[in-house]
Short mmCIF file of C-alpha atoms in Angstrom, two decimals:
data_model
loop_
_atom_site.label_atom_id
_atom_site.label_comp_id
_atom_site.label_asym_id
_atom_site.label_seq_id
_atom_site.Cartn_x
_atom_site.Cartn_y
_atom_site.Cartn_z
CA UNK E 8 -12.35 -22.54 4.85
CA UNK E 9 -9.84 -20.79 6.97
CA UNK E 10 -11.16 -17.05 8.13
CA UNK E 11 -9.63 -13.80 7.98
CA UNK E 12 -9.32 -11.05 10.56
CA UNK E 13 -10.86 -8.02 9.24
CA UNK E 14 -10.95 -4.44 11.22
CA UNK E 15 -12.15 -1.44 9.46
CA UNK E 16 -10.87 1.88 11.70
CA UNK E 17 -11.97 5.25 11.64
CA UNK E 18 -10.20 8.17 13.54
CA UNK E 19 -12.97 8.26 16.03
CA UNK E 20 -13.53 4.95 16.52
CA UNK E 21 -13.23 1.44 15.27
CA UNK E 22 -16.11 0.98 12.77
CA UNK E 23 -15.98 -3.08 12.39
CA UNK E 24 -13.63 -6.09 13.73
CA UNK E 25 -14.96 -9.49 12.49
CA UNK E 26 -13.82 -12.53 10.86
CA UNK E 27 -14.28 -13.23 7.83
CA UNK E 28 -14.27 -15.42 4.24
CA UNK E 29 -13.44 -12.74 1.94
CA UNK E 30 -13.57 -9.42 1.09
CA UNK E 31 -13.25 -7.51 -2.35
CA UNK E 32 -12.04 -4.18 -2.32
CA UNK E 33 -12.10 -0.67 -4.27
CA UNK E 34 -8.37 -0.35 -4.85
CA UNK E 35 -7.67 2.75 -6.89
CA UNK E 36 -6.84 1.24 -10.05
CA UNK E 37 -9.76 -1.60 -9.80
CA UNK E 38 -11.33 -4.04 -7.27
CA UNK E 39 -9.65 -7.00 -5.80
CA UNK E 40 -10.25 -9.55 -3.56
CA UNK E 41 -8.61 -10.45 -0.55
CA UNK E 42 -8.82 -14.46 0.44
CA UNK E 43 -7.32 -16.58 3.03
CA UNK E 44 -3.21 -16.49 2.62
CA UNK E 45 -2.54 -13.41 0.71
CA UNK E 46 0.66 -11.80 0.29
CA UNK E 47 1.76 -8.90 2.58
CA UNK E 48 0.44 -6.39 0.78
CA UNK E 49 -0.61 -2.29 1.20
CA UNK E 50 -3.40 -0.32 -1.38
CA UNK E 51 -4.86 2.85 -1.57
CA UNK E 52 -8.48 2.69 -1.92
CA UNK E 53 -10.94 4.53 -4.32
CA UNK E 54 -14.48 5.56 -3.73
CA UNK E 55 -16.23 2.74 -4.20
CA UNK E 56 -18.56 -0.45 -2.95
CA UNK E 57 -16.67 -2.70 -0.42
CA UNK E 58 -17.61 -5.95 0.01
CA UNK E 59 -17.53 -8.97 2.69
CA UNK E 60 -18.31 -12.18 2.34
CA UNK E 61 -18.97 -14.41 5.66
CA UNK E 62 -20.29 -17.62 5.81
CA UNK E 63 -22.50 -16.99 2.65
CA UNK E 64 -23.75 -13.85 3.44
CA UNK E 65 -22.45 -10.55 1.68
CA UNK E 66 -22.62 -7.26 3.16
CA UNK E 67 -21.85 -4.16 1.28
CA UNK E 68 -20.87 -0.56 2.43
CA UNK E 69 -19.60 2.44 0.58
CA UNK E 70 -15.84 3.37 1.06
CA UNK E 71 -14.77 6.58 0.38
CA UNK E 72 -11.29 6.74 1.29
CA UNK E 73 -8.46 5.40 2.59
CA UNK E 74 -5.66 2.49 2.80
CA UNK E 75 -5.88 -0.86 3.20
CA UNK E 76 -2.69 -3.04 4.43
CA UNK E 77 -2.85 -7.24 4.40
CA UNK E 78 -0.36 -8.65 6.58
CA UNK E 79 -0.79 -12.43 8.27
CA UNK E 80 -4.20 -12.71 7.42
CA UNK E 81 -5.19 -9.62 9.35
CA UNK E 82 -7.07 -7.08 6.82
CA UNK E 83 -6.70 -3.41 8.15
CA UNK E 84 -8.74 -0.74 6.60
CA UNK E 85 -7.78 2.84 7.19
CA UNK E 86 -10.95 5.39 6.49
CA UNK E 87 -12.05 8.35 7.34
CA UNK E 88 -15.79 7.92 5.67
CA UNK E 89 -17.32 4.72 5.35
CA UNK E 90 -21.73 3.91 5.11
CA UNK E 91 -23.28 0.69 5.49
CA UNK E 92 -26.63 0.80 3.37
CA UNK E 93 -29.04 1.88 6.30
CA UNK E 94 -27.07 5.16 6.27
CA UNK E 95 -27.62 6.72 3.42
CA UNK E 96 -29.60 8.78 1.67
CA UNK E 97 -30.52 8.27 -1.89
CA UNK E 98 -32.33 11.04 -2.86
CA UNK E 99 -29.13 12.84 -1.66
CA UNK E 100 -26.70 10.40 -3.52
CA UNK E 101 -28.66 10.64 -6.63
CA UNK E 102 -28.74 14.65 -6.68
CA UNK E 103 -25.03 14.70 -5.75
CA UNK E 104 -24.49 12.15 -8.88
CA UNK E 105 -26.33 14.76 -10.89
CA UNK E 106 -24.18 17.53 -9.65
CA UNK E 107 -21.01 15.69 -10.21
CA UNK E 108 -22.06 14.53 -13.87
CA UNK E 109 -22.86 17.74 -14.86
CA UNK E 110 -19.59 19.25 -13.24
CA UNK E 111 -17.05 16.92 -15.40
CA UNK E 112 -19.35 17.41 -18.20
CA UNK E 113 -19.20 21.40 -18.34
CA UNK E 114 -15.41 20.59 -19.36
CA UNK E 115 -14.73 24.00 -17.90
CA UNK E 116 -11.16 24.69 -17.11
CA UNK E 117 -11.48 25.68 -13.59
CA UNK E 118 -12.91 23.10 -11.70
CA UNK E 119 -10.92 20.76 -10.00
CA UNK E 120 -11.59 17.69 -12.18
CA UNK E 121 -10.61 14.79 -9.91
CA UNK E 122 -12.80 16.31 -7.03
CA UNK E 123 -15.72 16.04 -9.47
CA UNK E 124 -14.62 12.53 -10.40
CA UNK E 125 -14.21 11.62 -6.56
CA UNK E 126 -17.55 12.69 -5.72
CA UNK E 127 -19.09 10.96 -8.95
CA UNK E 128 -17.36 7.64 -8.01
CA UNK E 129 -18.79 8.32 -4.47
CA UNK E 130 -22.25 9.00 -5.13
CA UNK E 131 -22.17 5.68 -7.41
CA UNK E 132 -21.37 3.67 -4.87
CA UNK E 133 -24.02 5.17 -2.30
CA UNK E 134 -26.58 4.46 -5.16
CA UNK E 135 -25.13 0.97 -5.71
CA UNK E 136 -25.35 -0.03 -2.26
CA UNK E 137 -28.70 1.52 -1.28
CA UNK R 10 -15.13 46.87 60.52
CA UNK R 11 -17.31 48.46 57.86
CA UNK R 12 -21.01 49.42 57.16
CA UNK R 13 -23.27 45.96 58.07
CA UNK R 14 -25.44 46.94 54.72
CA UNK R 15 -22.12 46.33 52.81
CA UNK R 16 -20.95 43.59 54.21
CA UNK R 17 -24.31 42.12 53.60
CA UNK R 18 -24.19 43.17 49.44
CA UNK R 19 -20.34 41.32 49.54
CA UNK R 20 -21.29 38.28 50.88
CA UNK R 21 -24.52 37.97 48.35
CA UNK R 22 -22.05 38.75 45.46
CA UNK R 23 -19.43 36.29 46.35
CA UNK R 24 -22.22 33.73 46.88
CA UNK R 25 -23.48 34.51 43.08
CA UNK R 26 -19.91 34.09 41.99
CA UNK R 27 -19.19 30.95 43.55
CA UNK R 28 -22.09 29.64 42.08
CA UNK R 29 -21.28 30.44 38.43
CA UNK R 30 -17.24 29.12 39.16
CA UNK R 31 -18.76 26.16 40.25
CA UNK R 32 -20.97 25.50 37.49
CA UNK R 33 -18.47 26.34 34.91
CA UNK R 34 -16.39 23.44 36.67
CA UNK R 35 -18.68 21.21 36.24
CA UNK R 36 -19.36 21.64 32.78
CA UNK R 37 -15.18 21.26 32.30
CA UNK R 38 -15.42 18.21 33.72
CA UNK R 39 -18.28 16.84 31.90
CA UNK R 40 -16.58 18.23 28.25
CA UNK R 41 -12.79 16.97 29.68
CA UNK R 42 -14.16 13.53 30.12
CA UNK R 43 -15.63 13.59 26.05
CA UNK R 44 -12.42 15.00 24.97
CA UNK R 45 -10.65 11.83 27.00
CA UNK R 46 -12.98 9.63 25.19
CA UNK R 47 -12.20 11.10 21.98
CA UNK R 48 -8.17 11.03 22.24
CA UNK R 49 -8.95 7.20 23.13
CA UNK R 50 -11.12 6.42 20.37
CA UNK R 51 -7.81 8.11 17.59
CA UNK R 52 -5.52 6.17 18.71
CA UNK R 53 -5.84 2.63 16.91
CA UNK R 54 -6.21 4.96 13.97
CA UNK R 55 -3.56 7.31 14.53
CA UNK R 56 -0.76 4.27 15.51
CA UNK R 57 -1.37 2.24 12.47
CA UNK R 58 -0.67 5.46 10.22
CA UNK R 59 2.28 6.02 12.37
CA UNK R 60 3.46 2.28 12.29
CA UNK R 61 3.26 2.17 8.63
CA UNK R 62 4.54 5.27 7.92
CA UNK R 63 7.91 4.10 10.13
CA UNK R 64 7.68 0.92 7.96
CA UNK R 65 7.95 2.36 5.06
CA UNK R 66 10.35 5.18 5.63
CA UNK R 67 12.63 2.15 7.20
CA UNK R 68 12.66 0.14 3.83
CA UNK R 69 13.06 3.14 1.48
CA UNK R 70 16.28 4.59 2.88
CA UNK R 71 17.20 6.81 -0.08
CA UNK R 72 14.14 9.07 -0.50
CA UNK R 73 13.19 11.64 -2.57
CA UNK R 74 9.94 12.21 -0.93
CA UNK R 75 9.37 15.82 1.09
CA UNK R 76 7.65 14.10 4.09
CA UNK R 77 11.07 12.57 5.19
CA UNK R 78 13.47 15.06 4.21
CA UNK R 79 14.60 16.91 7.57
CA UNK R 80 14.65 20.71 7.10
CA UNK R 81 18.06 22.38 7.41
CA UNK R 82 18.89 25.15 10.50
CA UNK R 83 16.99 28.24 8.89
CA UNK R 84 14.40 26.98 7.27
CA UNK R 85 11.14 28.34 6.70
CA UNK R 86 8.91 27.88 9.15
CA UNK R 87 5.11 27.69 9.30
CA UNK R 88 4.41 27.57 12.80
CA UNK R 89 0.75 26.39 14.18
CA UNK R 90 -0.10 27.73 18.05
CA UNK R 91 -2.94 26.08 18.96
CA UNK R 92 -5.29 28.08 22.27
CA UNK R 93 -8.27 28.37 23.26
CA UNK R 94 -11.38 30.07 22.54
CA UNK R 95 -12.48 30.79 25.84
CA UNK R 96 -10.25 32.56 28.98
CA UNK R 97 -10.88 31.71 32.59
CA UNK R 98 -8.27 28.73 32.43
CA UNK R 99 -5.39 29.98 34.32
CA UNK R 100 -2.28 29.84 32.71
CA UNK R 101 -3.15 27.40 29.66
CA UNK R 102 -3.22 30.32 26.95
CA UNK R 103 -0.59 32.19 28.05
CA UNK R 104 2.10 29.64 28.31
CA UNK R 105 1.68 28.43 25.04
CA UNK R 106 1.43 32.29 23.52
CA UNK R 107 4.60 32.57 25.53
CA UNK R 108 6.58 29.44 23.92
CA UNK R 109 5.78 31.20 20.55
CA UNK R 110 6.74 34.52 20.91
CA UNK R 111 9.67 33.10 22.33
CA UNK R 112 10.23 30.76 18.94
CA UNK R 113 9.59 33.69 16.70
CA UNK R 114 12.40 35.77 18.49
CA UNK R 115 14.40 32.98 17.57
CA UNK R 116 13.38 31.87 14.31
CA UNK R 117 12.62 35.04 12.53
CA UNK R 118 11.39 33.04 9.17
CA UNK R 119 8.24 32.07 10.95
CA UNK R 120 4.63 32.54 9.71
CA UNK R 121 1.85 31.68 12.03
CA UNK R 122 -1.34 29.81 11.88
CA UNK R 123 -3.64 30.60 14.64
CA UNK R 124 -5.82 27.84 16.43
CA UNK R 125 -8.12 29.58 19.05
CA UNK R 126 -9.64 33.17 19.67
CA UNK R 127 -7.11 33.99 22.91
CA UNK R 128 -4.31 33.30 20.32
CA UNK R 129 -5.82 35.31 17.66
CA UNK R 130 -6.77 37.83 19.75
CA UNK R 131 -3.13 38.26 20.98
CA UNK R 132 -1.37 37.93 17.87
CA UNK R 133 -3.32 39.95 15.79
CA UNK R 134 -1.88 43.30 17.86
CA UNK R 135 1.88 41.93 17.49
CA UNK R 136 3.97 42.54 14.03
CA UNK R 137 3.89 38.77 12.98
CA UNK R 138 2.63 37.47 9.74
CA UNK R 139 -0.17 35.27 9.98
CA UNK R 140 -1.36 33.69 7.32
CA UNK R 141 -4.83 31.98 8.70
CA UNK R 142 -6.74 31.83 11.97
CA UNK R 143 -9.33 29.32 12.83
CA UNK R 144 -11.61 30.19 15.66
CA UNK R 145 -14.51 28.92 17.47
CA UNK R 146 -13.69 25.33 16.65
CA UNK R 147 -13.59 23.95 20.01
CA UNK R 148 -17.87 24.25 20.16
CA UNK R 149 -18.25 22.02 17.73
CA UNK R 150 -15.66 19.43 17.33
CA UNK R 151 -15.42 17.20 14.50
CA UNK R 152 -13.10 15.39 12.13
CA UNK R 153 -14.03 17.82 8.81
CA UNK R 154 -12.81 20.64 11.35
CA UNK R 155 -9.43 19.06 11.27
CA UNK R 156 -9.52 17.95 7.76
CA UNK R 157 -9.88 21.66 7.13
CA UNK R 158 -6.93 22.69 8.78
CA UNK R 159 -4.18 19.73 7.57
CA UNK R 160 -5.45 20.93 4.12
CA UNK R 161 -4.71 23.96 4.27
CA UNK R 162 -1.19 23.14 5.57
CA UNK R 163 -0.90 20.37 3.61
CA UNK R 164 -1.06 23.12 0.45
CA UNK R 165 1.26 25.49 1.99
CA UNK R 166 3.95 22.73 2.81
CA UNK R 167 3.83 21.11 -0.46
CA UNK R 168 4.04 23.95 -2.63
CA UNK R 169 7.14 24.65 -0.85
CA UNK R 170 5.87 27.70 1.33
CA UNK R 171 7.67 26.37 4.04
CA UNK R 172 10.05 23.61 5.04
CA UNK R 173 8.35 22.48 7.91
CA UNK R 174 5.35 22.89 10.06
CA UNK R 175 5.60 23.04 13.96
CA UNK R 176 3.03 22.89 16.74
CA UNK R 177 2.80 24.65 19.86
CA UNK R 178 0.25 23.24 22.34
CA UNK R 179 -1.06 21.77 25.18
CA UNK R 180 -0.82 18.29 25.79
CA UNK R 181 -3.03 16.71 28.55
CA UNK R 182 -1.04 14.89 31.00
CA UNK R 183 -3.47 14.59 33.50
CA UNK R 184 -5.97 16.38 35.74
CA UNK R 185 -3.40 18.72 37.65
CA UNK R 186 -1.17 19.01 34.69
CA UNK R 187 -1.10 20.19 31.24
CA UNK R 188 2.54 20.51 29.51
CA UNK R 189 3.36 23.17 26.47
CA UNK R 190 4.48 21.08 23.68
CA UNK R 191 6.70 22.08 20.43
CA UNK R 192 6.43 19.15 18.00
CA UNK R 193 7.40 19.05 14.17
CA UNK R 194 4.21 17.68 11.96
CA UNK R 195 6.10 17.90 8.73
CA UNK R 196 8.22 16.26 7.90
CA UNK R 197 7.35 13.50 9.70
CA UNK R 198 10.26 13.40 12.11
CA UNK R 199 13.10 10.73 12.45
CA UNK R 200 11.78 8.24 15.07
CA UNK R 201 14.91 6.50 16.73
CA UNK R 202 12.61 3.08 17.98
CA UNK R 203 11.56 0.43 15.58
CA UNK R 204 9.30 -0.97 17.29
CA UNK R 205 6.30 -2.15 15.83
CA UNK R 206 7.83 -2.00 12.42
CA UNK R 207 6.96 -4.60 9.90
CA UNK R 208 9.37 -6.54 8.34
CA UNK R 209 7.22 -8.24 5.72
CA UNK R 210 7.75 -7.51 2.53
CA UNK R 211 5.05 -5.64 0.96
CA UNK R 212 3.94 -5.06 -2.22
CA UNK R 213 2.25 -1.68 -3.13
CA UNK R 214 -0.52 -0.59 -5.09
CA UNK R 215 -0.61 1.21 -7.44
CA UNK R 216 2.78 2.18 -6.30
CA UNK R 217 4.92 3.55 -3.76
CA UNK R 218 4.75 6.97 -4.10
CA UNK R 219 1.18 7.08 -4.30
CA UNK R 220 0.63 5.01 -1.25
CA UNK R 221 3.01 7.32 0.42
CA UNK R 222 0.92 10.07 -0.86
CA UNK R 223 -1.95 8.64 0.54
CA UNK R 224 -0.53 7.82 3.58
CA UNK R 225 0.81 11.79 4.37
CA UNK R 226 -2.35 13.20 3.73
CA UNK R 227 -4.20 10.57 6.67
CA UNK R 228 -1.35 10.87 8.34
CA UNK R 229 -1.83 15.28 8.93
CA UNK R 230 -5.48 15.16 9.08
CA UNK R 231 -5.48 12.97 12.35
CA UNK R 232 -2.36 14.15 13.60
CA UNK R 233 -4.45 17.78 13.90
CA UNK R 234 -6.81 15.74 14.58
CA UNK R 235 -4.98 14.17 18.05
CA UNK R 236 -3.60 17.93 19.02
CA UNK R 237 -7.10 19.27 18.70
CA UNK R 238 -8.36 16.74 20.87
CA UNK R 239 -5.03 17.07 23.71
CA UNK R 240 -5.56 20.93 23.43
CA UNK R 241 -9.19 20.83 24.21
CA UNK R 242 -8.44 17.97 26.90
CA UNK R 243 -5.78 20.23 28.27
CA UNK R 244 -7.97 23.35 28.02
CA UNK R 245 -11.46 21.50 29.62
CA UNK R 246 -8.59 20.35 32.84
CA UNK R 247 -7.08 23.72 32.89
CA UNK R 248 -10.54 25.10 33.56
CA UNK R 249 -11.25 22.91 36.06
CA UNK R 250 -8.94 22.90 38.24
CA UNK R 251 -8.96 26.91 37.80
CA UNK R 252 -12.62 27.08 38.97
CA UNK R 253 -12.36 24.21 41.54
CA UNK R 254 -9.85 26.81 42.99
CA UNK R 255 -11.50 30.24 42.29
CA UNK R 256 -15.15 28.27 44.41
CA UNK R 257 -12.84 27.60 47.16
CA UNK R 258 -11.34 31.02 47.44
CA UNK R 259 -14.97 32.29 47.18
CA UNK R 260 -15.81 29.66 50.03
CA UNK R 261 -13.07 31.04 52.15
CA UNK R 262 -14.05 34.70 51.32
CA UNK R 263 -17.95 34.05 52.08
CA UNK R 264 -16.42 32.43 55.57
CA UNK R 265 -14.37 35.23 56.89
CA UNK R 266 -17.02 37.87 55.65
CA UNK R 267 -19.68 35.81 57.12
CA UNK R 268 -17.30 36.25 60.26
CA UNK R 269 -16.84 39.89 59.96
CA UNK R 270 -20.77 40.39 59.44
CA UNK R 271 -21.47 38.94 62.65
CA UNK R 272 -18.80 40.91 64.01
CA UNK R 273 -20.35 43.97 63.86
CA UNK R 274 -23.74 43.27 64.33
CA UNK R 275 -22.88 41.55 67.37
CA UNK R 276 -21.36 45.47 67.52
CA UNK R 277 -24.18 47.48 66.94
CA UNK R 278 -26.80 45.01 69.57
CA UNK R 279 -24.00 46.24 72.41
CA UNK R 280 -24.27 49.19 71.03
CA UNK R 281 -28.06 49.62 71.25
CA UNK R 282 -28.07 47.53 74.86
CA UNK R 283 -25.77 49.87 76.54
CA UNK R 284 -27.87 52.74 75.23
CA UNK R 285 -30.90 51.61 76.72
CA UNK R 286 -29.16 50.77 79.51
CA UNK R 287 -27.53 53.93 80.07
CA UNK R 288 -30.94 55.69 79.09
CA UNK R 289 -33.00 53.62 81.62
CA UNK R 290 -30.66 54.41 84.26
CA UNK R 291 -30.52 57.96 83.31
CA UNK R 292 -34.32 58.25 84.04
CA UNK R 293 -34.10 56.24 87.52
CA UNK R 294 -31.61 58.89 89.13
#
């Protein structure tokens, strides 16, 4: 199987640059995957659990933000936050999941409702991948 | 000629001084050289944002999108000076205190954001409006810092505050030389060359507004991002080259002190040998 370029950059530095089989990721309105010979092609990513496949092996880290672009087999990942499994906390995640459940669940009219959903989505995905 | 006690007192204070210049240049250099690192390290980053923010604007030539409309001649202005926190870097606060003052004579619908304690410091005694300072940032620097900041102006720009956001800075050319730079952040200005632009037809998801959305909001943070990083740069060289001169002067100072110290105790021995002298052959008449 033919590989894919992948490079995952960060403003203050460039987090990953490997090839690789595939790759499924958070978009913002649901995961999809990204093989060999896909069409030019630019998403905005959710909070969520990326995922890359190479040679059999699957590696996950937690995306928080960010834009992906697919253009000539090259995968570019824009993100300001992104955690590979060794560097998180769950005990933190799993608080911060509390918080955010209770947050959307108060229903109160003042607090900034996708924040709260942001953070939930993000503290899922820390749990997931930890 | 002077007192030799006093002479003495100079030359120990100079020493002291030249001591602390010279430490304080080496700590410059050490912090310029992170900052360097740091500017390098954005730029993949920062160039891909930029490239695909050209792409875009180039296939979507009618736009109703803020971020590409060009403000008209007296527009409101938000305008961002960025300084430092610290002095002691010769010229690098006040040219870019300067540039604004002059801007705001100009452009009289100008609100300021203040980056830096010399800037705040200055501005807060003058009849401008500023509407937030951020000081103390140049300790510590990290990404949320900047994050911080584009947010803020992020909110004021699209709730149509203002119809565009400058920058005064510093950009770091080099060692020797820092240059004052006015730059618009918002809306993303016209860029003539299309190079680098993709061609490809892409499709976007979920659509292109909200890419574009997406795309603006990474696009301000690092862009504050990058200046933060030139100022600092700029301000770490500035200080440099400032002390690397003010421990020279000191070295020239201790020199011809040093000079005029020996001077005039070379002075006072003659003194004391022709007094003996004349004493001794006072008593042998």
């Amino acid at each position: 199987m033919e590989k894919l370029k992948l490079k995952i950059i960060q403003p203050q530095k460039i987090f990953l640059e490997l090839e690789v089989d595939d790759v499924i990721i958070p978009g913002r309105d649901g995961d999809f995957g990204v093989f060999y010979g896909h069409t030019p092609f630019i998403s905005v990513i959710r909070p969520g659990v990326l995922e890359i496949y190479n040679n059999n092996e699957l590696t996950k880290y937690a995306l928080h933000d960010g834009y992906v672009t697919v253009e000539n087999n090259l995968i570019t990942i824009l993100c300001e936050v992104i955690e590979s499994a060794d560097q998180i906390d769950k005990s933190r995640a799993e608080l911060a999941l509390e918080r955010a459940e209770k947050r959307i669940k108060s229903n109160q009219s003042d607090i900034d409702f996708r924040r709260a959903e942001n953070a939930l989505k993000r503290a899922v995905a820390r749990i997931t991948i930890s | 000629m002077g007192n030799i006690r006093d002479i003495k007192t100079r030359i120990d204070s100079i020493r002291n001084t030249r001591q602390i210049t010279n430490a304080m240049k080496m700590v410059a250099s050490a912090k310029l050289r992170k900052a360097q690192k740091g500017i390098i390290n954005a730029r993949p980053y920062a160039d891909n944002i930029n490239r695909m923010l050209a792409t875009i604007k180039f296939k979507t030539k009618e736009t109703h999108q803020k971020i590409f409309i060009q403000p008209k001649s007296d527009a409101k202005t938000a305008l961002v000076v960025v300084t430092a926190d610290r002095g002691l870097c010769g010229s690098f606060n006040s040219f870019v205190i300067k540039a604004a003052i002059q801007y705001m004579n100009d452009h009289p619908k100008t609100d300021l954001f203040c980056i830096g304690k010399k800037g705040f410091d200055i501005f807060k005694k003058k009849d401008v409006k500023m509407i937030k300072s951020y000081t103390g940032l140049f300790n510590e620097m990290n990404f949320n810092v900047s994050i911080e900041i584009a947010n803020d102006l992020k909110q004021h720009f699209f709730m149509n505050k203002y119809d565009h956001i400058e920058v005064i800075y510093n950009e770091f050319k080099n060692i020797m030389q820092q240059n004052v730079i006015h730059k618009q952040v918002l809306p993303i200005p016209d860029v003539e060359e299309l190079e680098g632009v993709s061609l490809l037809d892409f499709l976007y998801e979920p659509d292109e507004d909200e890419v574009i959305e997406e795309l603006t909001n990474k696009y301000i943070n690092v862009e504050i991002w990058r200046i933060l990083l030139e100022s600092s740069a700029a301000e770490q060289a500035a200080r440099m080259t400032a002390m690397d001169n003010a421990t020279d002067n000191a070295t020239d100072l201790i020199e011809s002190l040093t000079l005029n110290y020996n001077m005039v105790r070379q002075a006072a021995i003659t003194n004391e040998i022709i007094e003996i002298a004349s004493g001794a052959e006072a008593q042998n008449q």
